[in-house]
Coordinates of C-alpha atoms in Angstrom, one line a residue:
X1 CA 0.0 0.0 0.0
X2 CA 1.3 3.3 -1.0
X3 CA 0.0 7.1 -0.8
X4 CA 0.0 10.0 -2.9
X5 CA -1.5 13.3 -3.2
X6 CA -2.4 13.0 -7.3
X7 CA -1.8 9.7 -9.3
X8 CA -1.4 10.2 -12.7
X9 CA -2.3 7.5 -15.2
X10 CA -0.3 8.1 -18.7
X11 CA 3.1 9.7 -19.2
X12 CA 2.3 11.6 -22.4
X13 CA 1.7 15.4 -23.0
X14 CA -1.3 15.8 -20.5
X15 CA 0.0 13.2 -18.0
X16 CA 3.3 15.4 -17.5
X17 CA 1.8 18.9 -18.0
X18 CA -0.9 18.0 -14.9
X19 CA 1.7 15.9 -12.9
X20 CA 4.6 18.5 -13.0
X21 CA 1.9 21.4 -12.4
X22 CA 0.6 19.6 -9.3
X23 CA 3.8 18.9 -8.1
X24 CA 5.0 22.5 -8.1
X25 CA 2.2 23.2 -6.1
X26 CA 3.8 21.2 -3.7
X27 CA 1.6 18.0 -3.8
X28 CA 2.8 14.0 -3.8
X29 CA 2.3 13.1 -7.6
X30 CA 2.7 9.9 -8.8
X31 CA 2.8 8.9 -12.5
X32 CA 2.5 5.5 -13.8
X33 CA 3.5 5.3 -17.5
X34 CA 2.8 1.7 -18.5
X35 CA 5.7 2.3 -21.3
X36 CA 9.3 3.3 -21.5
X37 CA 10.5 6.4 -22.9
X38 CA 11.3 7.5 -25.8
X39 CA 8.8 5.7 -27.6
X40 CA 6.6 6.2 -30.6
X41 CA 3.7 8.3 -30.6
X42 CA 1.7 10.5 -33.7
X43 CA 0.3 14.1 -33.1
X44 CA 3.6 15.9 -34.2
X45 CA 2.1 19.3 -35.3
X46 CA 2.0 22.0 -32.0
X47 CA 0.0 24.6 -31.8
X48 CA 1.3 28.0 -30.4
X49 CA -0.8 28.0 -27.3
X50 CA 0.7 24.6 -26.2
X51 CA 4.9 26.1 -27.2
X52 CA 4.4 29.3 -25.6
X53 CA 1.7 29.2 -22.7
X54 CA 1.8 25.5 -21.5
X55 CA 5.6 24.7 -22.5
X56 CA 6.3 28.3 -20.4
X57 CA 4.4 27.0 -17.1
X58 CA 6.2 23.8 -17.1
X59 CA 9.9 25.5 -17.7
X60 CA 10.6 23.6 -20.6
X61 CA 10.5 26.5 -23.3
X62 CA 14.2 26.8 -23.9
X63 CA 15.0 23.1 -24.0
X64 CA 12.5 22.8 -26.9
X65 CA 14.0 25.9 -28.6
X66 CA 17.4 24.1 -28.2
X67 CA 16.1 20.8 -29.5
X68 CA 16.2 22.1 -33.0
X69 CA 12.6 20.9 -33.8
X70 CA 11.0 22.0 -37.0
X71 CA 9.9 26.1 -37.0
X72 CA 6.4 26.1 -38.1
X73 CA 5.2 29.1 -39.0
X74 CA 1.3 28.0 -39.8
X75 CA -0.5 25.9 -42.3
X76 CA -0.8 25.8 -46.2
X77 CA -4.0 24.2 -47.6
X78 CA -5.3 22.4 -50.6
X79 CA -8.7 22.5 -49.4
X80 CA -11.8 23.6 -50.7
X81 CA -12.9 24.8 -53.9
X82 CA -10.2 26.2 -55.2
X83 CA -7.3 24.1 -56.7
X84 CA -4.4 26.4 -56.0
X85 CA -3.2 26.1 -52.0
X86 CA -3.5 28.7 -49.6
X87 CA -1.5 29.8 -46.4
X88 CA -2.1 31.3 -43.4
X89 CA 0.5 33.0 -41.0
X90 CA 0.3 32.6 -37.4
X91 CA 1.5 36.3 -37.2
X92 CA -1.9 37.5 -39.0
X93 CA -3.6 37.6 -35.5
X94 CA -2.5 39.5 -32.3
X95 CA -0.7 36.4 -30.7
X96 CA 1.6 38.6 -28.9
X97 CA 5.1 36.6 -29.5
X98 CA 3.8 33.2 -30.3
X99 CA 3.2 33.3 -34.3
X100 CA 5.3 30.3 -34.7
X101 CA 5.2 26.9 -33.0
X102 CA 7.3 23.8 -33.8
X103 CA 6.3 20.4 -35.8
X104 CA 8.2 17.9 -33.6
X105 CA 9.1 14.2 -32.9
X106 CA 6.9 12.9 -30.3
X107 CA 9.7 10.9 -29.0
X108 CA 11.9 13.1 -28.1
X109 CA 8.9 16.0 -27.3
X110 CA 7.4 13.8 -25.3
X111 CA 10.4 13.0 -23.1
X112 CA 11.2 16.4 -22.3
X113 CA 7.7 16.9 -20.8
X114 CA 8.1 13.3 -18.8
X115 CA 12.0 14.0 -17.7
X116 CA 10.9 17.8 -16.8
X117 CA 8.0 16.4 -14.6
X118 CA 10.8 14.1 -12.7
X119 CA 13.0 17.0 -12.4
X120 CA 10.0 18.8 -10.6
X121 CA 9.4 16.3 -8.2
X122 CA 6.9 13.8 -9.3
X123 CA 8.0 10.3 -8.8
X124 CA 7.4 9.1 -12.2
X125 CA 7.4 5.1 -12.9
X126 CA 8.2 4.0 -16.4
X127 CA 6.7 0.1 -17.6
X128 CA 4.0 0.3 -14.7
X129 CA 0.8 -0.6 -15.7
X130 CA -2.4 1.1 -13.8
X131 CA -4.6 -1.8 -13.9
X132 CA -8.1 -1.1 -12.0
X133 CA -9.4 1.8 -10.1
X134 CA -10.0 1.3 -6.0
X135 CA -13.5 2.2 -6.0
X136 CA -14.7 5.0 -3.9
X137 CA -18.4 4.7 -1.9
X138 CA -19.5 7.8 -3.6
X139 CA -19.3 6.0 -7.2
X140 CA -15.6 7.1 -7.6
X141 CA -12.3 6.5 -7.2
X142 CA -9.9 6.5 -4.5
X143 CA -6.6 5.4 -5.9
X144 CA -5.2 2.7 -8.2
X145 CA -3.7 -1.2 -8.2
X146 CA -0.9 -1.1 -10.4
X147 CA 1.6 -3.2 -11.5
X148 CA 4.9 -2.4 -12.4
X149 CA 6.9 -4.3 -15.4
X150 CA 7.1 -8.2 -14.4
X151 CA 6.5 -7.1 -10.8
X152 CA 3.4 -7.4 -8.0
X153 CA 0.4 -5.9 -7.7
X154 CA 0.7 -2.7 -5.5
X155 CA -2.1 -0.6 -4.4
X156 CA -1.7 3.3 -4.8
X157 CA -4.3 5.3 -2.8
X158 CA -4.8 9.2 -3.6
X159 CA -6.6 12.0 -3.1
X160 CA -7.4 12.2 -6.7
X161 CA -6.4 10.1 -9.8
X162 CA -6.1 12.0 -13.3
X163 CA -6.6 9.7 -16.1
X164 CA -4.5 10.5 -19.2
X165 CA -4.0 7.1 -20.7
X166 CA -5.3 7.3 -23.7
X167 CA -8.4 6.3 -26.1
X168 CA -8.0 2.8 -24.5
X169 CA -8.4 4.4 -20.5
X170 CA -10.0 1.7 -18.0
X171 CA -11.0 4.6 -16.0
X172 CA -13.4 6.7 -18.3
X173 CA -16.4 4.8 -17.7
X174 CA -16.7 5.9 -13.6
X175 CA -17.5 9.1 -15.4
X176 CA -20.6 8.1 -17.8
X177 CA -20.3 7.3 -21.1
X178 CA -18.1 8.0 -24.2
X179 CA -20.0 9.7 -26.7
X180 CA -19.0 9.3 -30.6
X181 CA -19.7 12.0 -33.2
X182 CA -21.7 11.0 -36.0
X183 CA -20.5 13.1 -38.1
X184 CA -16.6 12.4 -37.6
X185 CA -15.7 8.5 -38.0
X186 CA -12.7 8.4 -39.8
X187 CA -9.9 5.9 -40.2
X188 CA -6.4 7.5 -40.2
X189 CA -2.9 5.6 -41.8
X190 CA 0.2 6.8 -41.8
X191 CA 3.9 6.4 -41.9
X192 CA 7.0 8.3 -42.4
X193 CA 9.3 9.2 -45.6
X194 CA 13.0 10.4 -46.5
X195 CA 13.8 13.0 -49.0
X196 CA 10.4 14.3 -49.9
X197 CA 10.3 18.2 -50.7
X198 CA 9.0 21.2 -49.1
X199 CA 6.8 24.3 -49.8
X200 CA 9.0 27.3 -50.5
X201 CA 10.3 29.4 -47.6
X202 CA 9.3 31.0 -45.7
X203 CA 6.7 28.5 -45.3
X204 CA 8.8 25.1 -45.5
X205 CA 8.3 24.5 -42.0
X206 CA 4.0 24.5 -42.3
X207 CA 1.7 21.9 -42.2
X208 CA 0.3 20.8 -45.1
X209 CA -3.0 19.5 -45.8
X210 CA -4.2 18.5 -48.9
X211 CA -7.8 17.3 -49.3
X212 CA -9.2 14.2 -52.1
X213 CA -12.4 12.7 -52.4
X214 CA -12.8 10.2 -49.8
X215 CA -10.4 11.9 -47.0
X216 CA -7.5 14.2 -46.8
X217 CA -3.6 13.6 -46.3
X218 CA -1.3 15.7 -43.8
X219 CA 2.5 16.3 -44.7
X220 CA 4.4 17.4 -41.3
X221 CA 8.1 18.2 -42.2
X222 CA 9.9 17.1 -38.7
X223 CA 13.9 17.5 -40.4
X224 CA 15.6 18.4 -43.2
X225 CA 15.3 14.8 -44.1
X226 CA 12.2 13.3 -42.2
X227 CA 8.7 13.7 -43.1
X228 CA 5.4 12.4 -41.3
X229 CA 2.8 11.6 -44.0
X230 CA -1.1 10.7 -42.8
X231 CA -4.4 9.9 -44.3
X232 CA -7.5 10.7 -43.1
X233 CA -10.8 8.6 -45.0
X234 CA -14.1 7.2 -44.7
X235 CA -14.6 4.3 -42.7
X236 CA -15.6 2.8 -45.8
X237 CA -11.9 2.6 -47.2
X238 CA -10.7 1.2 -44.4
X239 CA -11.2 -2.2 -46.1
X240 CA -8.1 -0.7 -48.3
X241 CA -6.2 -0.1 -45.1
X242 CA -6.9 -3.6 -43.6
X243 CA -5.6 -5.3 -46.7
X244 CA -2.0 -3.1 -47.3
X245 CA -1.2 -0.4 -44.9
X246 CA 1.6 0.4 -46.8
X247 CA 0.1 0.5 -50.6
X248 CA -3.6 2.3 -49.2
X249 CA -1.0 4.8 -47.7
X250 CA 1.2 5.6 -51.0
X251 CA -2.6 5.2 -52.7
X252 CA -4.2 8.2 -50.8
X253 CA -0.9 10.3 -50.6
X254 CA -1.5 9.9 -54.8
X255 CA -4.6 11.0 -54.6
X256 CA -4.2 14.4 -52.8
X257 CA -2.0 16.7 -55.4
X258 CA -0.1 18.4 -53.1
X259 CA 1.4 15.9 -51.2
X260 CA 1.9 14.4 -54.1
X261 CA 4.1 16.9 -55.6
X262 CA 6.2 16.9 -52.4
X263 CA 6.7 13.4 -52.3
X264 CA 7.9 13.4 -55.5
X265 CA 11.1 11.4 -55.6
X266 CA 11.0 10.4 -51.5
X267 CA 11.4 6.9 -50.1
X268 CA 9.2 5.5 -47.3
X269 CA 11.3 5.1 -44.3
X270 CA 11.5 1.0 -43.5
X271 CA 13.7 0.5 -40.4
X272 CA 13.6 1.8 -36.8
X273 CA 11.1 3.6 -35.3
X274 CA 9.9 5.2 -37.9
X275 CA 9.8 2.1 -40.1
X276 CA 6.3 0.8 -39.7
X277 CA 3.0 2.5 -41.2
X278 CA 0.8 2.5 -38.7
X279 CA -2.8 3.0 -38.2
X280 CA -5.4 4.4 -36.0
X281 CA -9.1 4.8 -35.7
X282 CA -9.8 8.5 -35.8
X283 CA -13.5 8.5 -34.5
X284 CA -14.3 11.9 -32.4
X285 CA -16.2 11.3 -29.3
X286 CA -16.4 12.9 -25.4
X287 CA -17.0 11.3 -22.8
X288 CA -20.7 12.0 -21.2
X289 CA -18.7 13.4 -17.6
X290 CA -15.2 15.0 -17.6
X291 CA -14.8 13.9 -13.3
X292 CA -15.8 11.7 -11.1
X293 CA -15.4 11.9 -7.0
X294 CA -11.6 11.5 -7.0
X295 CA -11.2 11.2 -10.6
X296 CA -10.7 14.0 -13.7
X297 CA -10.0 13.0 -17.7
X298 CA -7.7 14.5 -20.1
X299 CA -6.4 14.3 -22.9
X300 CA -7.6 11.3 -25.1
X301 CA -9.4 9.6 -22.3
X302 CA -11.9 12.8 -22.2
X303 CA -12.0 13.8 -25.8
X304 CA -10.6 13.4 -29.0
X305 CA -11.4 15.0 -32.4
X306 CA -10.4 15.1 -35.9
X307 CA -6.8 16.3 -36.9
X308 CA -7.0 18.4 -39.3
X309 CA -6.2 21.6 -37.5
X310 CA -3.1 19.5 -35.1
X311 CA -5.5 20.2 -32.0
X312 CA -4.7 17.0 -30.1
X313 CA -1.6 17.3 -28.0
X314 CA -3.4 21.4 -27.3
X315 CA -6.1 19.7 -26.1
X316 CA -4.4 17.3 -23.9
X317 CA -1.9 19.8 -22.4
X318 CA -4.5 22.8 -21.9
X319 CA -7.0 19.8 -20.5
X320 CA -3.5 19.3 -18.1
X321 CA -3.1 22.9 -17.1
X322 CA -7.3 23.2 -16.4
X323 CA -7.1 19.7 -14.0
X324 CA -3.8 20.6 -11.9
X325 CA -5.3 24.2 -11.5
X326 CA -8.9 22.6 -10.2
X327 CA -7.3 19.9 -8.0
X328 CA -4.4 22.5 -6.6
X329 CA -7.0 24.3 -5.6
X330 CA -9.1 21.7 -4.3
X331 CA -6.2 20.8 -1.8
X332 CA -5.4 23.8 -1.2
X333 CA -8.6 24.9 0.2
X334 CA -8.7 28.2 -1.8
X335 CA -12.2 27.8 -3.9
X336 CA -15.0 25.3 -3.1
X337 CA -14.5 21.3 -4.9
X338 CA -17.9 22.4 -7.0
X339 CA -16.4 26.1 -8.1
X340 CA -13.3 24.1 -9.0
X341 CA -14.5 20.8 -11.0
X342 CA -17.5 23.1 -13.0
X343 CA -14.3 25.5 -14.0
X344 CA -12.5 22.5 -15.1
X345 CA -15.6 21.5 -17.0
X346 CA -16.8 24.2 -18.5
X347 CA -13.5 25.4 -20.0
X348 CA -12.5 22.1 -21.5
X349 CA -15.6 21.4 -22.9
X350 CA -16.0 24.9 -24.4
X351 CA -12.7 24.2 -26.2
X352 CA -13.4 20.7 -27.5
X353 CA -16.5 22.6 -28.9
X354 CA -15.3 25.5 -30.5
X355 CA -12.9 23.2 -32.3
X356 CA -15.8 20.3 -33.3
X357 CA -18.1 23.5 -34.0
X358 CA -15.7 24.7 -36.7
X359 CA -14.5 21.3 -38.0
X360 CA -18.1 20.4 -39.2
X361 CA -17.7 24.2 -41.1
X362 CA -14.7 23.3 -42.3
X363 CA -15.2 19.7 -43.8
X364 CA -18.1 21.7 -46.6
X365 CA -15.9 21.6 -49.3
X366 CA -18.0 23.6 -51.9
X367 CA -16.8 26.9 -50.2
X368 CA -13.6 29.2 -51.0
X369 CA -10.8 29.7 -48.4
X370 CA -11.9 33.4 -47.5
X371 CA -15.2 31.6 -46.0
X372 CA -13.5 29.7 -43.9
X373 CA -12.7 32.7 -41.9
X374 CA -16.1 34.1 -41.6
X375 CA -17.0 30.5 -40.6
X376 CA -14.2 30.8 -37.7
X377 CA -15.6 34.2 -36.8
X378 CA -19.6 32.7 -36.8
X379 CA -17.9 30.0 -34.2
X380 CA -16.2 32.1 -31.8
X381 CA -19.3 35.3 -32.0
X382 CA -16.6 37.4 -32.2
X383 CA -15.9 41.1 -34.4
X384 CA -12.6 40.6 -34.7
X385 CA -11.3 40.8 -38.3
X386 CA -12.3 37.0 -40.1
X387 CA -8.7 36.0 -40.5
X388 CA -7.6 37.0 -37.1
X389 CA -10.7 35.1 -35.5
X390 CA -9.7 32.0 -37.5
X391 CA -6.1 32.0 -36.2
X392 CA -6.6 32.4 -33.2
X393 CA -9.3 29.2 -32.9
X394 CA -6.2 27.3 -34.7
X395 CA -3.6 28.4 -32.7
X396 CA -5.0 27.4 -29.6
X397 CA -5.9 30.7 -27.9
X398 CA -9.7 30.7 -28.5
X399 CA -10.9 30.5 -25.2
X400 CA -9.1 32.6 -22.8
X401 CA -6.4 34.5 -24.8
X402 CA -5.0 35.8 -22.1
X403 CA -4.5 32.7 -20.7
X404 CA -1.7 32.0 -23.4
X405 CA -0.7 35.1 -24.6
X406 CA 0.7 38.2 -24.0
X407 CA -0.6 41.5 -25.2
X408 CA 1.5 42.2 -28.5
X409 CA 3.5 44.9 -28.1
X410 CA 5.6 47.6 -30.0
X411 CA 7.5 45.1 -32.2
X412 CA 4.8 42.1 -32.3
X413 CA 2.4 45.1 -33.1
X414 CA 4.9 46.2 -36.4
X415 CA 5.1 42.8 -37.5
X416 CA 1.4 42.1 -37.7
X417 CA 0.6 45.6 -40.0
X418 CA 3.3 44.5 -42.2
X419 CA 1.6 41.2 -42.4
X420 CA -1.4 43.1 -43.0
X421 CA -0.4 45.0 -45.2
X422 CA 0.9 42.4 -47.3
X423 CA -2.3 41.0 -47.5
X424 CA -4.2 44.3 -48.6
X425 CA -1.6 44.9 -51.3
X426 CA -1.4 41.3 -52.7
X427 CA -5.2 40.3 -51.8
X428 CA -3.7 37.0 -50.3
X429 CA -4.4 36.1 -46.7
X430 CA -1.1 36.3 -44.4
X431 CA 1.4 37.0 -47.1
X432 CA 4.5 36.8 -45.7
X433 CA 8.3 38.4 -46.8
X434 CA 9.7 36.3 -49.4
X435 CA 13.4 35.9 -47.9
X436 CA 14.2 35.4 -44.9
X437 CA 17.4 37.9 -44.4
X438 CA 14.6 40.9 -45.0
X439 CA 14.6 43.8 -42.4
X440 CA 11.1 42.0 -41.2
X441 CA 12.2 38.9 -40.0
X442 CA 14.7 41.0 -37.6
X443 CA 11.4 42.3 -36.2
X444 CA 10.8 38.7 -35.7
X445 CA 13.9 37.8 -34.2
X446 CA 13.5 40.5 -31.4
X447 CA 10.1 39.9 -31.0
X448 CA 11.1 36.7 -30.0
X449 CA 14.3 37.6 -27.9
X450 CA 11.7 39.2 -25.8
X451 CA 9.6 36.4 -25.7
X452 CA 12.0 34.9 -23.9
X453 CA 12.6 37.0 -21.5
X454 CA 9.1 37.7 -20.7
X455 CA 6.9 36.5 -17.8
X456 CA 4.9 32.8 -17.9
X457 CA 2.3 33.4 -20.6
X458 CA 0.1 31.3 -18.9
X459 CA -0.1 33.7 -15.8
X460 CA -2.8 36.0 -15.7
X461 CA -1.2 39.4 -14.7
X462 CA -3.5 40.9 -12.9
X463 CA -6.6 39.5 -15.2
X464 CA -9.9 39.8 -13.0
X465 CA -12.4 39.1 -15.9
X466 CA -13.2 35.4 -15.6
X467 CA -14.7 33.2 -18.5
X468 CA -17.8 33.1 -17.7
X469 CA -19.7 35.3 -15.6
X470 CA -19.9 33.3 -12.4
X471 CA -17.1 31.5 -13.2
X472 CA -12.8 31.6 -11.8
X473 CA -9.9 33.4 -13.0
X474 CA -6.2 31.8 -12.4
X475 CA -4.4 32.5 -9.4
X476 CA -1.0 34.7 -10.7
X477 CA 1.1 31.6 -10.4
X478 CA -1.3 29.8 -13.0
X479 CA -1.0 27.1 -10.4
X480 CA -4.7 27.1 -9.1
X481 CA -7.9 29.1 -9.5
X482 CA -9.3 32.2 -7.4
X483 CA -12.3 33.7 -7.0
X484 CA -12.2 37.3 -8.9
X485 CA -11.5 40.3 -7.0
X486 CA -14.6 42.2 -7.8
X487 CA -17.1 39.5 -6.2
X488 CA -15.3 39.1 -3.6
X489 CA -15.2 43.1 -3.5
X490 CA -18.9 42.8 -4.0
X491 CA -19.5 40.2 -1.7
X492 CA -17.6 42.1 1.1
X493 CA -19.8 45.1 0.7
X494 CA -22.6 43.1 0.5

């Protein structure tokens, strides 16, 4: 029998972003990662929100600067009605210093997040395997048995457990029901390719996503030399799939033309860990409750949806940062366990909406690029400029903005009118500089050099105006959540 503050099921992106934020709070967090790292694992396209807000909280933000990961700069798109692609820039909406974020190897990503969360304290167990809950009497859980690799059965009790296992959790079900979107049941296949070209700078680092009949293929640029390649289809190829991974994969990759241009000449990568094509089933669902009593779901064990817009791993860290800042708090005494868990709630879900919400827009493909943006700005009821309303959703900082970013200031402010500008003049959406040595990249550069330099992005500075209107704002440490100061100003008078 052992005991623990937090037990964390799952050592990927939301497993380590919760563990290490509980365990800064000063909490007793155990993780149980049934695997050892590094070890494969697909989602490699980040969104800003996740690099710059979550990556800052945790203290990993110059590690994955030095890790020479991929730049991505935003997305380019065969999509539509149009034949000929289009772009959009990060940098075309007021993102403060995060218009880029990286495309990386989960691998290695995902070890810095686990190895960061050891280095903060939490007692993390590689090739452990959670294997039931210990039920609670109020329909809950109180802890986990677990077993680590070849060993015994041990019995982990906690405060609260925080599934983050995956699609495949054993825990999801104290918390009702998954429910599957009927609208996205997808099969995805993909594998990995040498040599294969790249869109022209300064764009070689974007996602691409090209779209064919049945489906749509991503292209994910992860080295000079190494390329992730996807397809997304009905259910009804997946008879294709079943047959030959390999030959349905090089099939689809045919049939959408812009991939096929770039992998023009590129060999499929055959040994190692990148060697095998793989496949998942990419059926969108949520589960029918987000907690239980002594239990909270993140990540893929509380959602998934579609990857198109590389939402996955945002998801799974933001769900992260929302369940150590409700279960912080819970321990700590500083907001009620119901103020805390309907926070946790009500944000997640909200974002797992606005993403679904816009994905069912986005998959009509008798429209032209520029209505994609007004469909992003119909989503998020919002008067911003289209294009700015649809970057934002995409780069992750739809719900609480100023949860991720920081207001854009002199130089970020420069760089987004010559963006703009750009645009008016060449009537195409997030035109950027054609070289790279140009005068505007060094407004770039320092915007960045600031960047780092800058406070947590995930800290709230002083932000009193919660999400919703009788909801919680983060504490300044982004470690927990607090009751605004104007209720409780009201309250006092009161």
């Amino acid at each position: 029998m052992e005991e623990a503050d937090v037990v964390v099921v799952g050592g990927g992106p939301a497993g380590s972003t919760v563990a290490t934020l509980v365990a800064k709070a000063g909490h007793r967090v155990i993780l149980l990662e049934k695997e050892f790292h590094p070890r494969h694992s697909v989602g490699e396209s980040l969104l800003p929100a996740t690099i710059h807000g979550v990556c800052r909280l945790l203290g990993v933000w110059d590690q994955l600067h030095d890790a020479g990961f991929v730049r991505k700069r935003g997305g380019t798109f065969r999509w539509g009605k149009q034949e000929e692609p289009w772009t959009f820039s990060f940098a075309m909406a007021t993102l403060g210093n995060a218009d880029y974020a990286f495309q990386v190897e989960r691998a290695r990503f995902d070890e810095i997040l686990l190895r960061n969360a050891q280095a903060n304290g939490v007692d993390v167990r590689e090739g452990w395997r959670a294997l039931e809950g210990i039920p609670s009497e109020d329909g809950g859980l109180r802890g986990v048995i677990a077993r680590a690799h070849e060993g015994e059965k041990v019995s982990i009790r906690a405060r609260f457990v925080i599934d983050a296992s995956g699609n495949s959790s054993r825990f999801a079900s104290y918390a009702g029901k998954r429910i599957y979107s009927e609208f996205f049941r997808n099969v995805a296949v993909y594998g990995y390719y040498s040599g294969a070209k790249r869109v022209d700078p300064p764009n070689s680092g974007n996602i691409v996503t090209s779209a064919f009949r049945d489906g749509w293929c991503w292209f994910i640029p992860l080295s000079d030399e190494l390329t992730s390649i996807g397809a997304v289809v009905d259910r009804r190829r997946a008879g294709a799939i079943a047959k030959d991974r390999v030959a349905a994969l090089e099939s689809f990759a045919q049939e959408a033309p812009l991939v096929r241009d770039l992998l023009s000449g590129a060999k499929r990568v055959t040994d190692g860990m990148y060697g095998e094509v793989r496949t998942r089933k990419d059926w969108s669902y949520s589960n029918e409750q987000l907690h239980a009593p002594g239990l909270l779901l993140i990540g893929d064990a509380a959602c998934f949806i579609d990857p198109v817009f590389s939402s996955g791993v945002h998801l799974a860290t933001y769900g992260g940062v929302l369940a150590a800042r409700t279960v912080n708090s819970i321990l700590r005494g500083t907001v009620t366990s119901e103020q805390a868990l309907s926070e946790f709630d009500r944000r997640y879900r909200r974002e797992f909406g606005l993403f679904y919400d816009f994905l069912v827009a986005f998959y009509d493909m008798e429209q032209e690029w520029d209505a994609y943006y007004w469909k992003a700005r119909k989503v998020l009821a919002t008067d911003e400029q289209a294009n700015h309303a649809f970057v934002r959703l995409v780069a992750g900082g739809a719900s609480a903005s100023s949860d991720f970013f920081e207001k854009r200031g002199t130089v970020g402010a420069a760089f987004a009118d010559m963006v703009q500008q750009a645009a008016d003049r060449d009537g195409e959406a997030g035109k950027l500089p054609e070289s790279t040595d140009s005068d505007d990249y060094d407004i770039v550069r320092v915007n960045r050099e600031r960047g780092r330099e800058g406070r947590s992005l995930m800290t709230e500075d002083g932000n009193d105006t919660p999400l919703f209107d009788d909801g919680l704002v983060p504490a300044a440490d982004g470690l927990s959540w607090r009751i605004p100061d104007a209720r409780v100003a009201h309250a006092s008078s009161g």
